[in-house]
Protein backbone atom coordinates (compact mmCIF):
# COMPACT_ATOMS: atom_id res chain seq x y z
CA MET A 1 -3.00 3.69 0.62
CA SER A 2 -4.21 6.75 -1.28
CA GLY A 3 -6.87 9.18 -1.48
CA LEU A 4 -8.39 12.33 -3.12
CA SER A 5 -9.26 15.65 -1.46
CA SER A 6 -10.26 19.04 -2.12
CA ARG A 7 -9.12 22.43 -0.88
CA GLY A 8 -11.28 25.36 -1.71
CA SER A 9 -12.64 24.93 -5.26
CA THR A 10 -9.87 22.50 -6.16
CA ARG A 11 -10.26 18.90 -6.11
CA THR A 12 -7.37 17.12 -4.38
CA GLY A 13 -6.42 13.47 -4.03
CA VAL A 14 -4.43 11.38 -1.82
CA LEU A 15 -2.49 8.24 -2.74
CA TYR A 16 -0.98 5.89 0.05
CA THR A 17 0.90 2.67 -0.36
CA SER A 18 1.57 0.67 2.74
CA ASP A 19 5.14 1.98 2.61
CA ASN A 20 4.24 5.26 0.82
CA ASN A 21 1.19 7.62 0.84
CA VAL A 22 0.19 11.01 -0.87
CA PRO A 23 -2.75 13.67 -1.63
CA VAL A 24 -2.94 15.17 -4.91
CA ARG A 25 -4.61 18.37 -6.14
CA THR A 26 -6.11 19.31 -9.51
CA SER A 27 -9.36 19.93 -11.47
CA LEU A 28 -10.18 16.85 -12.99
CA GLY A 29 -11.19 16.47 -16.70
CA ALA A 30 -8.41 17.60 -18.88
CA PRO A 31 -6.60 14.87 -20.75
CA ALA A 32 -3.52 13.35 -19.44
CA PRO A 33 -0.32 14.16 -21.08
CA ALA A 34 0.93 11.74 -23.70
CA ASN A 35 3.70 9.20 -22.44
CA THR A 36 3.84 10.30 -18.99
CA PRO A 37 5.54 7.66 -16.55
CA SER A 38 3.96 5.62 -13.64
CA PHE A 39 4.24 3.98 -10.19
CA ASN A 40 3.09 1.10 -7.90
CA LYS A 41 4.35 -1.10 -5.06
CA ASN A 42 4.10 -4.38 -6.85
CA THR A 43 7.49 -4.34 -8.32
CA LYS A 44 8.71 -3.53 -4.95
CA SER A 45 6.87 -6.33 -3.56
CA ALA A 46 8.30 -8.64 -6.37
CA ILE A 47 11.80 -7.58 -5.83
CA CYS A 48 11.56 -8.22 -2.10
CA ALA A 49 10.18 -11.69 -2.55
CA VAL A 50 13.01 -12.56 -4.72
CA ARG A 51 15.26 -11.05 -2.00
CA PHE A 52 13.84 -13.32 0.64
CA LYS A 53 13.90 -16.38 -1.48
CA SER A 54 17.53 -15.78 -2.41
CA GLU A 55 18.25 -15.85 1.36
CA GLY A 56 16.33 -19.01 1.88
CA VAL A 57 13.48 -17.41 3.51
CA ASP A 58 9.98 -18.22 2.59
CA PHE A 59 8.16 -15.61 4.76
CA PHE A 60 8.58 -11.86 5.41
CA ASP A 61 11.69 -11.28 7.78
CA ASP A 62 12.25 -7.94 9.50
CA GLU A 63 16.08 -8.33 9.80
CA ILE A 64 16.21 -8.86 5.86
CA TRP A 65 13.75 -6.05 5.19
CA ASP A 66 15.82 -3.53 7.35
CA ARG A 67 18.95 -4.54 5.57
CA TRP A 68 17.47 -4.08 2.10
CA ILE A 69 15.72 -0.58 2.64
CA PRO A 70 18.89 1.60 2.90
CA GLU A 71 20.21 -0.21 -0.49
CA ASN A 72 17.42 1.59 -2.33
CA LEU A 73 16.99 -1.22 -4.72
CA ILE A 74 13.57 -0.38 -5.89
CA ALA A 75 11.80 0.25 -9.18
CA LEU A 76 8.53 1.43 -10.66
CA VAL A 77 5.93 -1.23 -11.99
CA PRO A 78 4.20 -0.29 -15.41
CA GLY A 79 1.44 2.36 -15.02
CA ALA A 80 2.51 3.76 -11.47
CA MET A 81 4.15 6.83 -12.57
CA ASP A 82 1.59 7.22 -15.23
CA PHE A 83 -1.08 7.69 -12.60
CA LEU A 84 0.60 9.83 -10.29
CA LYS A 85 1.66 12.19 -13.28
CA TYR A 86 -1.85 12.17 -14.37
CA CYS A 87 -2.89 13.20 -10.86
CA GLU A 88 -0.25 15.92 -10.79
CA TYR A 89 -1.16 17.02 -14.33
CA HIS A 90 -4.59 17.63 -12.89
CA GLY A 91 -3.51 19.60 -9.95
CA VAL A 92 -4.31 16.63 -7.48
CA GLU A 93 -1.76 16.53 -4.68
CA ILE A 94 -0.48 13.29 -3.54
CA PHE A 95 0.55 12.13 0.01
CA TYR A 96 2.61 9.30 0.97
CA VAL A 97 2.03 7.76 4.43
CA THR A 98 4.20 4.87 5.61
CA ASN A 99 4.84 2.94 8.79
CA ARG A 100 8.30 1.38 9.02
CA ASP A 101 11.17 1.50 11.49
CA GLN A 102 14.90 1.30 10.24
CA GLY A 103 16.19 3.53 13.24
CA PRO A 104 17.05 7.15 13.45
CA ARG A 105 17.32 7.57 9.61
CA THR A 106 14.08 5.82 8.87
CA TYR A 107 12.48 9.26 7.54
CA SER A 108 15.44 10.01 5.33
CA TYR A 109 15.34 6.54 3.97
CA ALA A 110 11.75 6.93 2.85
CA LEU A 111 12.10 10.39 1.56
CA ASN A 112 15.13 9.34 -0.59
CA GLN A 113 13.37 6.40 -2.20
CA LEU A 114 10.70 8.83 -3.16
CA GLN A 115 12.95 11.41 -4.74
CA TYR A 116 15.27 8.52 -6.17
CA LEU A 117 12.14 7.42 -8.25
CA ASN A 118 11.29 10.95 -9.07
CA LEU A 119 7.89 10.64 -7.83
CA PRO A 120 5.50 13.77 -7.80
CA TYR A 121 5.37 15.73 -4.31
CA SER A 122 8.44 13.77 -3.02
CA ASP A 123 9.01 16.41 -0.36
CA SER A 124 8.71 16.55 3.66
CA GLU A 125 5.40 18.34 3.19
CA HIS A 126 3.72 15.36 1.80
CA LEU A 127 5.46 12.39 3.32
CA VAL A 128 4.22 10.96 6.79
CA VAL A 129 6.42 8.31 8.35
CA PHE A 130 5.11 6.40 11.56
CA ARG A 131 7.75 4.32 13.29
CA GLU A 132 5.80 3.35 16.53
CA SER A 133 2.46 2.17 14.75
CA SER A 134 1.08 0.67 11.67
CA ASP A 135 -2.23 2.95 12.24
CA LYS A 136 -2.44 5.65 9.66
CA THR A 137 -5.75 7.05 10.98
CA SER A 138 -4.14 10.36 12.46
CA ALA A 139 -2.38 11.21 9.15
CA ARG A 140 -5.70 10.75 7.14
CA GLU A 141 -7.45 12.83 9.67
CA ARG A 142 -4.88 15.66 9.53
CA ILE A 143 -4.66 15.65 5.82
CA GLY A 144 -8.52 15.62 5.53
CA GLU A 145 -8.51 18.82 7.40
CA SER A 146 -7.25 20.64 4.55
CA HIS A 147 -8.11 18.40 1.69
CA GLU A 148 -10.88 16.32 0.53
CA LEU A 149 -9.64 12.73 0.47
CA ILE A 150 -11.04 11.22 -2.69
CA LEU A 151 -8.88 8.10 -3.22
CA LEU A 152 -6.61 5.66 -0.96
CA LEU A 153 -4.24 3.28 -2.34
CA GLY A 154 -2.65 0.55 -0.28
CA ASP A 155 -1.41 -2.92 -0.25
CA ASN A 156 -3.24 -3.55 3.13
CA LEU A 157 -6.90 -3.38 4.28
CA ASN A 158 -5.58 -2.09 7.43
CA ASP A 159 -4.43 1.05 5.22
CA PHE A 160 -7.86 1.81 4.52
CA LYS A 161 -9.76 1.45 7.96
CA ARG A 162 -8.29 0.50 11.42
CA ASP A 163 -11.25 -1.60 11.56
CA TYR A 164 -9.34 -4.44 9.50
CA TYR A 165 -6.65 -4.58 12.34
CA VAL A 166 -8.06 -7.94 13.32
CA ALA A 167 -6.45 -11.53 13.39
CA ASP A 168 -9.25 -13.36 12.03
CA VAL A 169 -9.89 -14.10 8.38
CA GLU A 170 -13.64 -14.46 8.65
CA GLU A 171 -14.03 -11.10 10.29
CA ARG A 172 -11.85 -9.45 7.62
CA ARG A 173 -14.25 -10.92 5.02
CA ALA A 174 -17.19 -9.65 6.81
CA LEU A 175 -15.78 -6.20 6.81
CA MET A 176 -14.87 -6.19 3.20
CA GLU A 177 -18.63 -7.30 2.41
CA ARG A 178 -19.62 -4.25 4.74
CA ASP A 179 -17.44 -1.90 2.81
CA ARG A 180 -18.02 -3.54 -0.60
CA ALA A 181 -19.19 -0.25 -2.27
CA GLU A 182 -15.95 1.72 -1.32
CA ILE A 183 -13.61 -1.15 -2.19
CA GLY A 184 -12.57 -0.49 -5.86
CA ASP A 185 -13.99 3.00 -5.58
CA LYS A 186 -12.62 4.99 -2.65
CA PHE A 187 -9.98 2.35 -1.89
CA ILE A 188 -7.79 0.58 -4.19
CA ILE A 189 -5.86 -2.62 -3.00
CA LEU A 190 -2.35 -3.04 -4.45
CA PRO A 191 -1.32 -6.69 -4.43
CA ASN A 192 1.65 -7.71 -1.96
CA ALA A 193 2.42 -11.36 -1.48
CA THR A 194 5.21 -10.98 0.95
CA ASP A 195 3.79 -8.94 3.68
CA GLY A 196 0.62 -7.55 5.30
CA HIS A 197 -1.83 -7.95 8.33
CA TRP A 198 -3.53 -10.94 6.25
CA VAL A 199 -0.43 -13.01 7.36
CA ARG A 200 -1.62 -12.51 10.94
CA ALA A 201 -4.99 -13.26 10.21
CA ILE A 202 -4.07 -16.66 8.80
CA PHE A 203 -1.22 -17.63 11.04
CA GLY A 204 -2.00 -15.58 14.46
CA GLU A 205 1.44 -13.81 13.92
CA SER A 206 3.05 -11.58 11.46
CA GLU A 207 6.34 -13.70 10.91
CA PRO A 208 5.46 -17.22 10.86
CA ALA A 209 8.24 -19.81 10.85
CA ALA A 210 8.94 -21.30 7.45
CA THR A 211 7.92 -24.71 8.11
CA ASP A 212 6.07 -27.36 5.77
CA GLU A 213 3.06 -26.93 7.92
CA ASN A 214 2.86 -23.26 7.36
CA ARG A 215 3.41 -23.51 3.77
CA LEU A 216 0.68 -25.80 3.34
CA LYS A 217 -1.45 -23.56 5.64
CA LEU A 218 -0.47 -20.45 3.28
CA LEU A 219 -1.46 -22.59 0.15
CA ALA A 220 -4.86 -23.69 1.48
CA ALA A 221 -5.46 -19.94 2.48
CA ALA A 222 -4.52 -18.74 -1.08
CA THR A 223 -6.53 -21.16 -2.92
CA ARG A 224 -9.69 -21.53 -0.86
CA GLY A 225 -11.50 -18.50 -2.76
CA ALA A 226 -10.59 -19.98 -6.10
CA TRP A 227 -12.01 -23.44 -5.11
CA ILE A 228 -15.23 -22.15 -3.85
CA GLY A 229 -15.57 -20.07 -6.97
CA ALA A 230 -14.89 -23.00 -9.10
CA ARG A 231 -17.55 -25.36 -7.23
CA SER A 232 -20.31 -22.65 -7.30
CA THR A 233 -19.47 -22.17 -11.04
CA GLN A 234 -19.76 -25.88 -11.78
CA GLY A 235 -23.07 -25.80 -10.13
């Protein structure tokens, strides 16, 4: 999840991913430096999906995830570092907020990953890790006391507002309609095909069994919007 904020006369930004979140600070307006690098969670998601498949797993599995985290096998997707460096160049602070639990070393794993990728503001002041809950509200509120949150980045609607923590697809759709003006402007959703509260909304649980029935249910949910769009387009 991510966001921008201001402290004094300086505009600040906060960027959060479901696993990493940050605020950035800068006076917006100057051109971005040429050939600056970039970050995003899509590559992480893709690598994670390949890892699951290599172990014969169709759906997210906490045990595999917990073994994978310490290996630090992560990479940046095109555009990610460019964006974060652009924010840094303009004085926008970045805060990384994540919920995960790999035991006592959870925080050090998360911080090491940020520093391994050489991300801007990869320090303990800009990293918040929740082990007991996926609710990032308190972090947003605390950061918002000193910064104006201008942008939130995340791979989960629940990273944006706790309102989305519901186990019903239609209710989530209604909430998105309510927040239509903010999505794509205040909140940017990063694709994550392996995990998220959307899984619970479809199956009623976060880690459904890899059965043929569940595969068909996932396919139906994934293609429903496309077919509705196709029918309406055709008249």
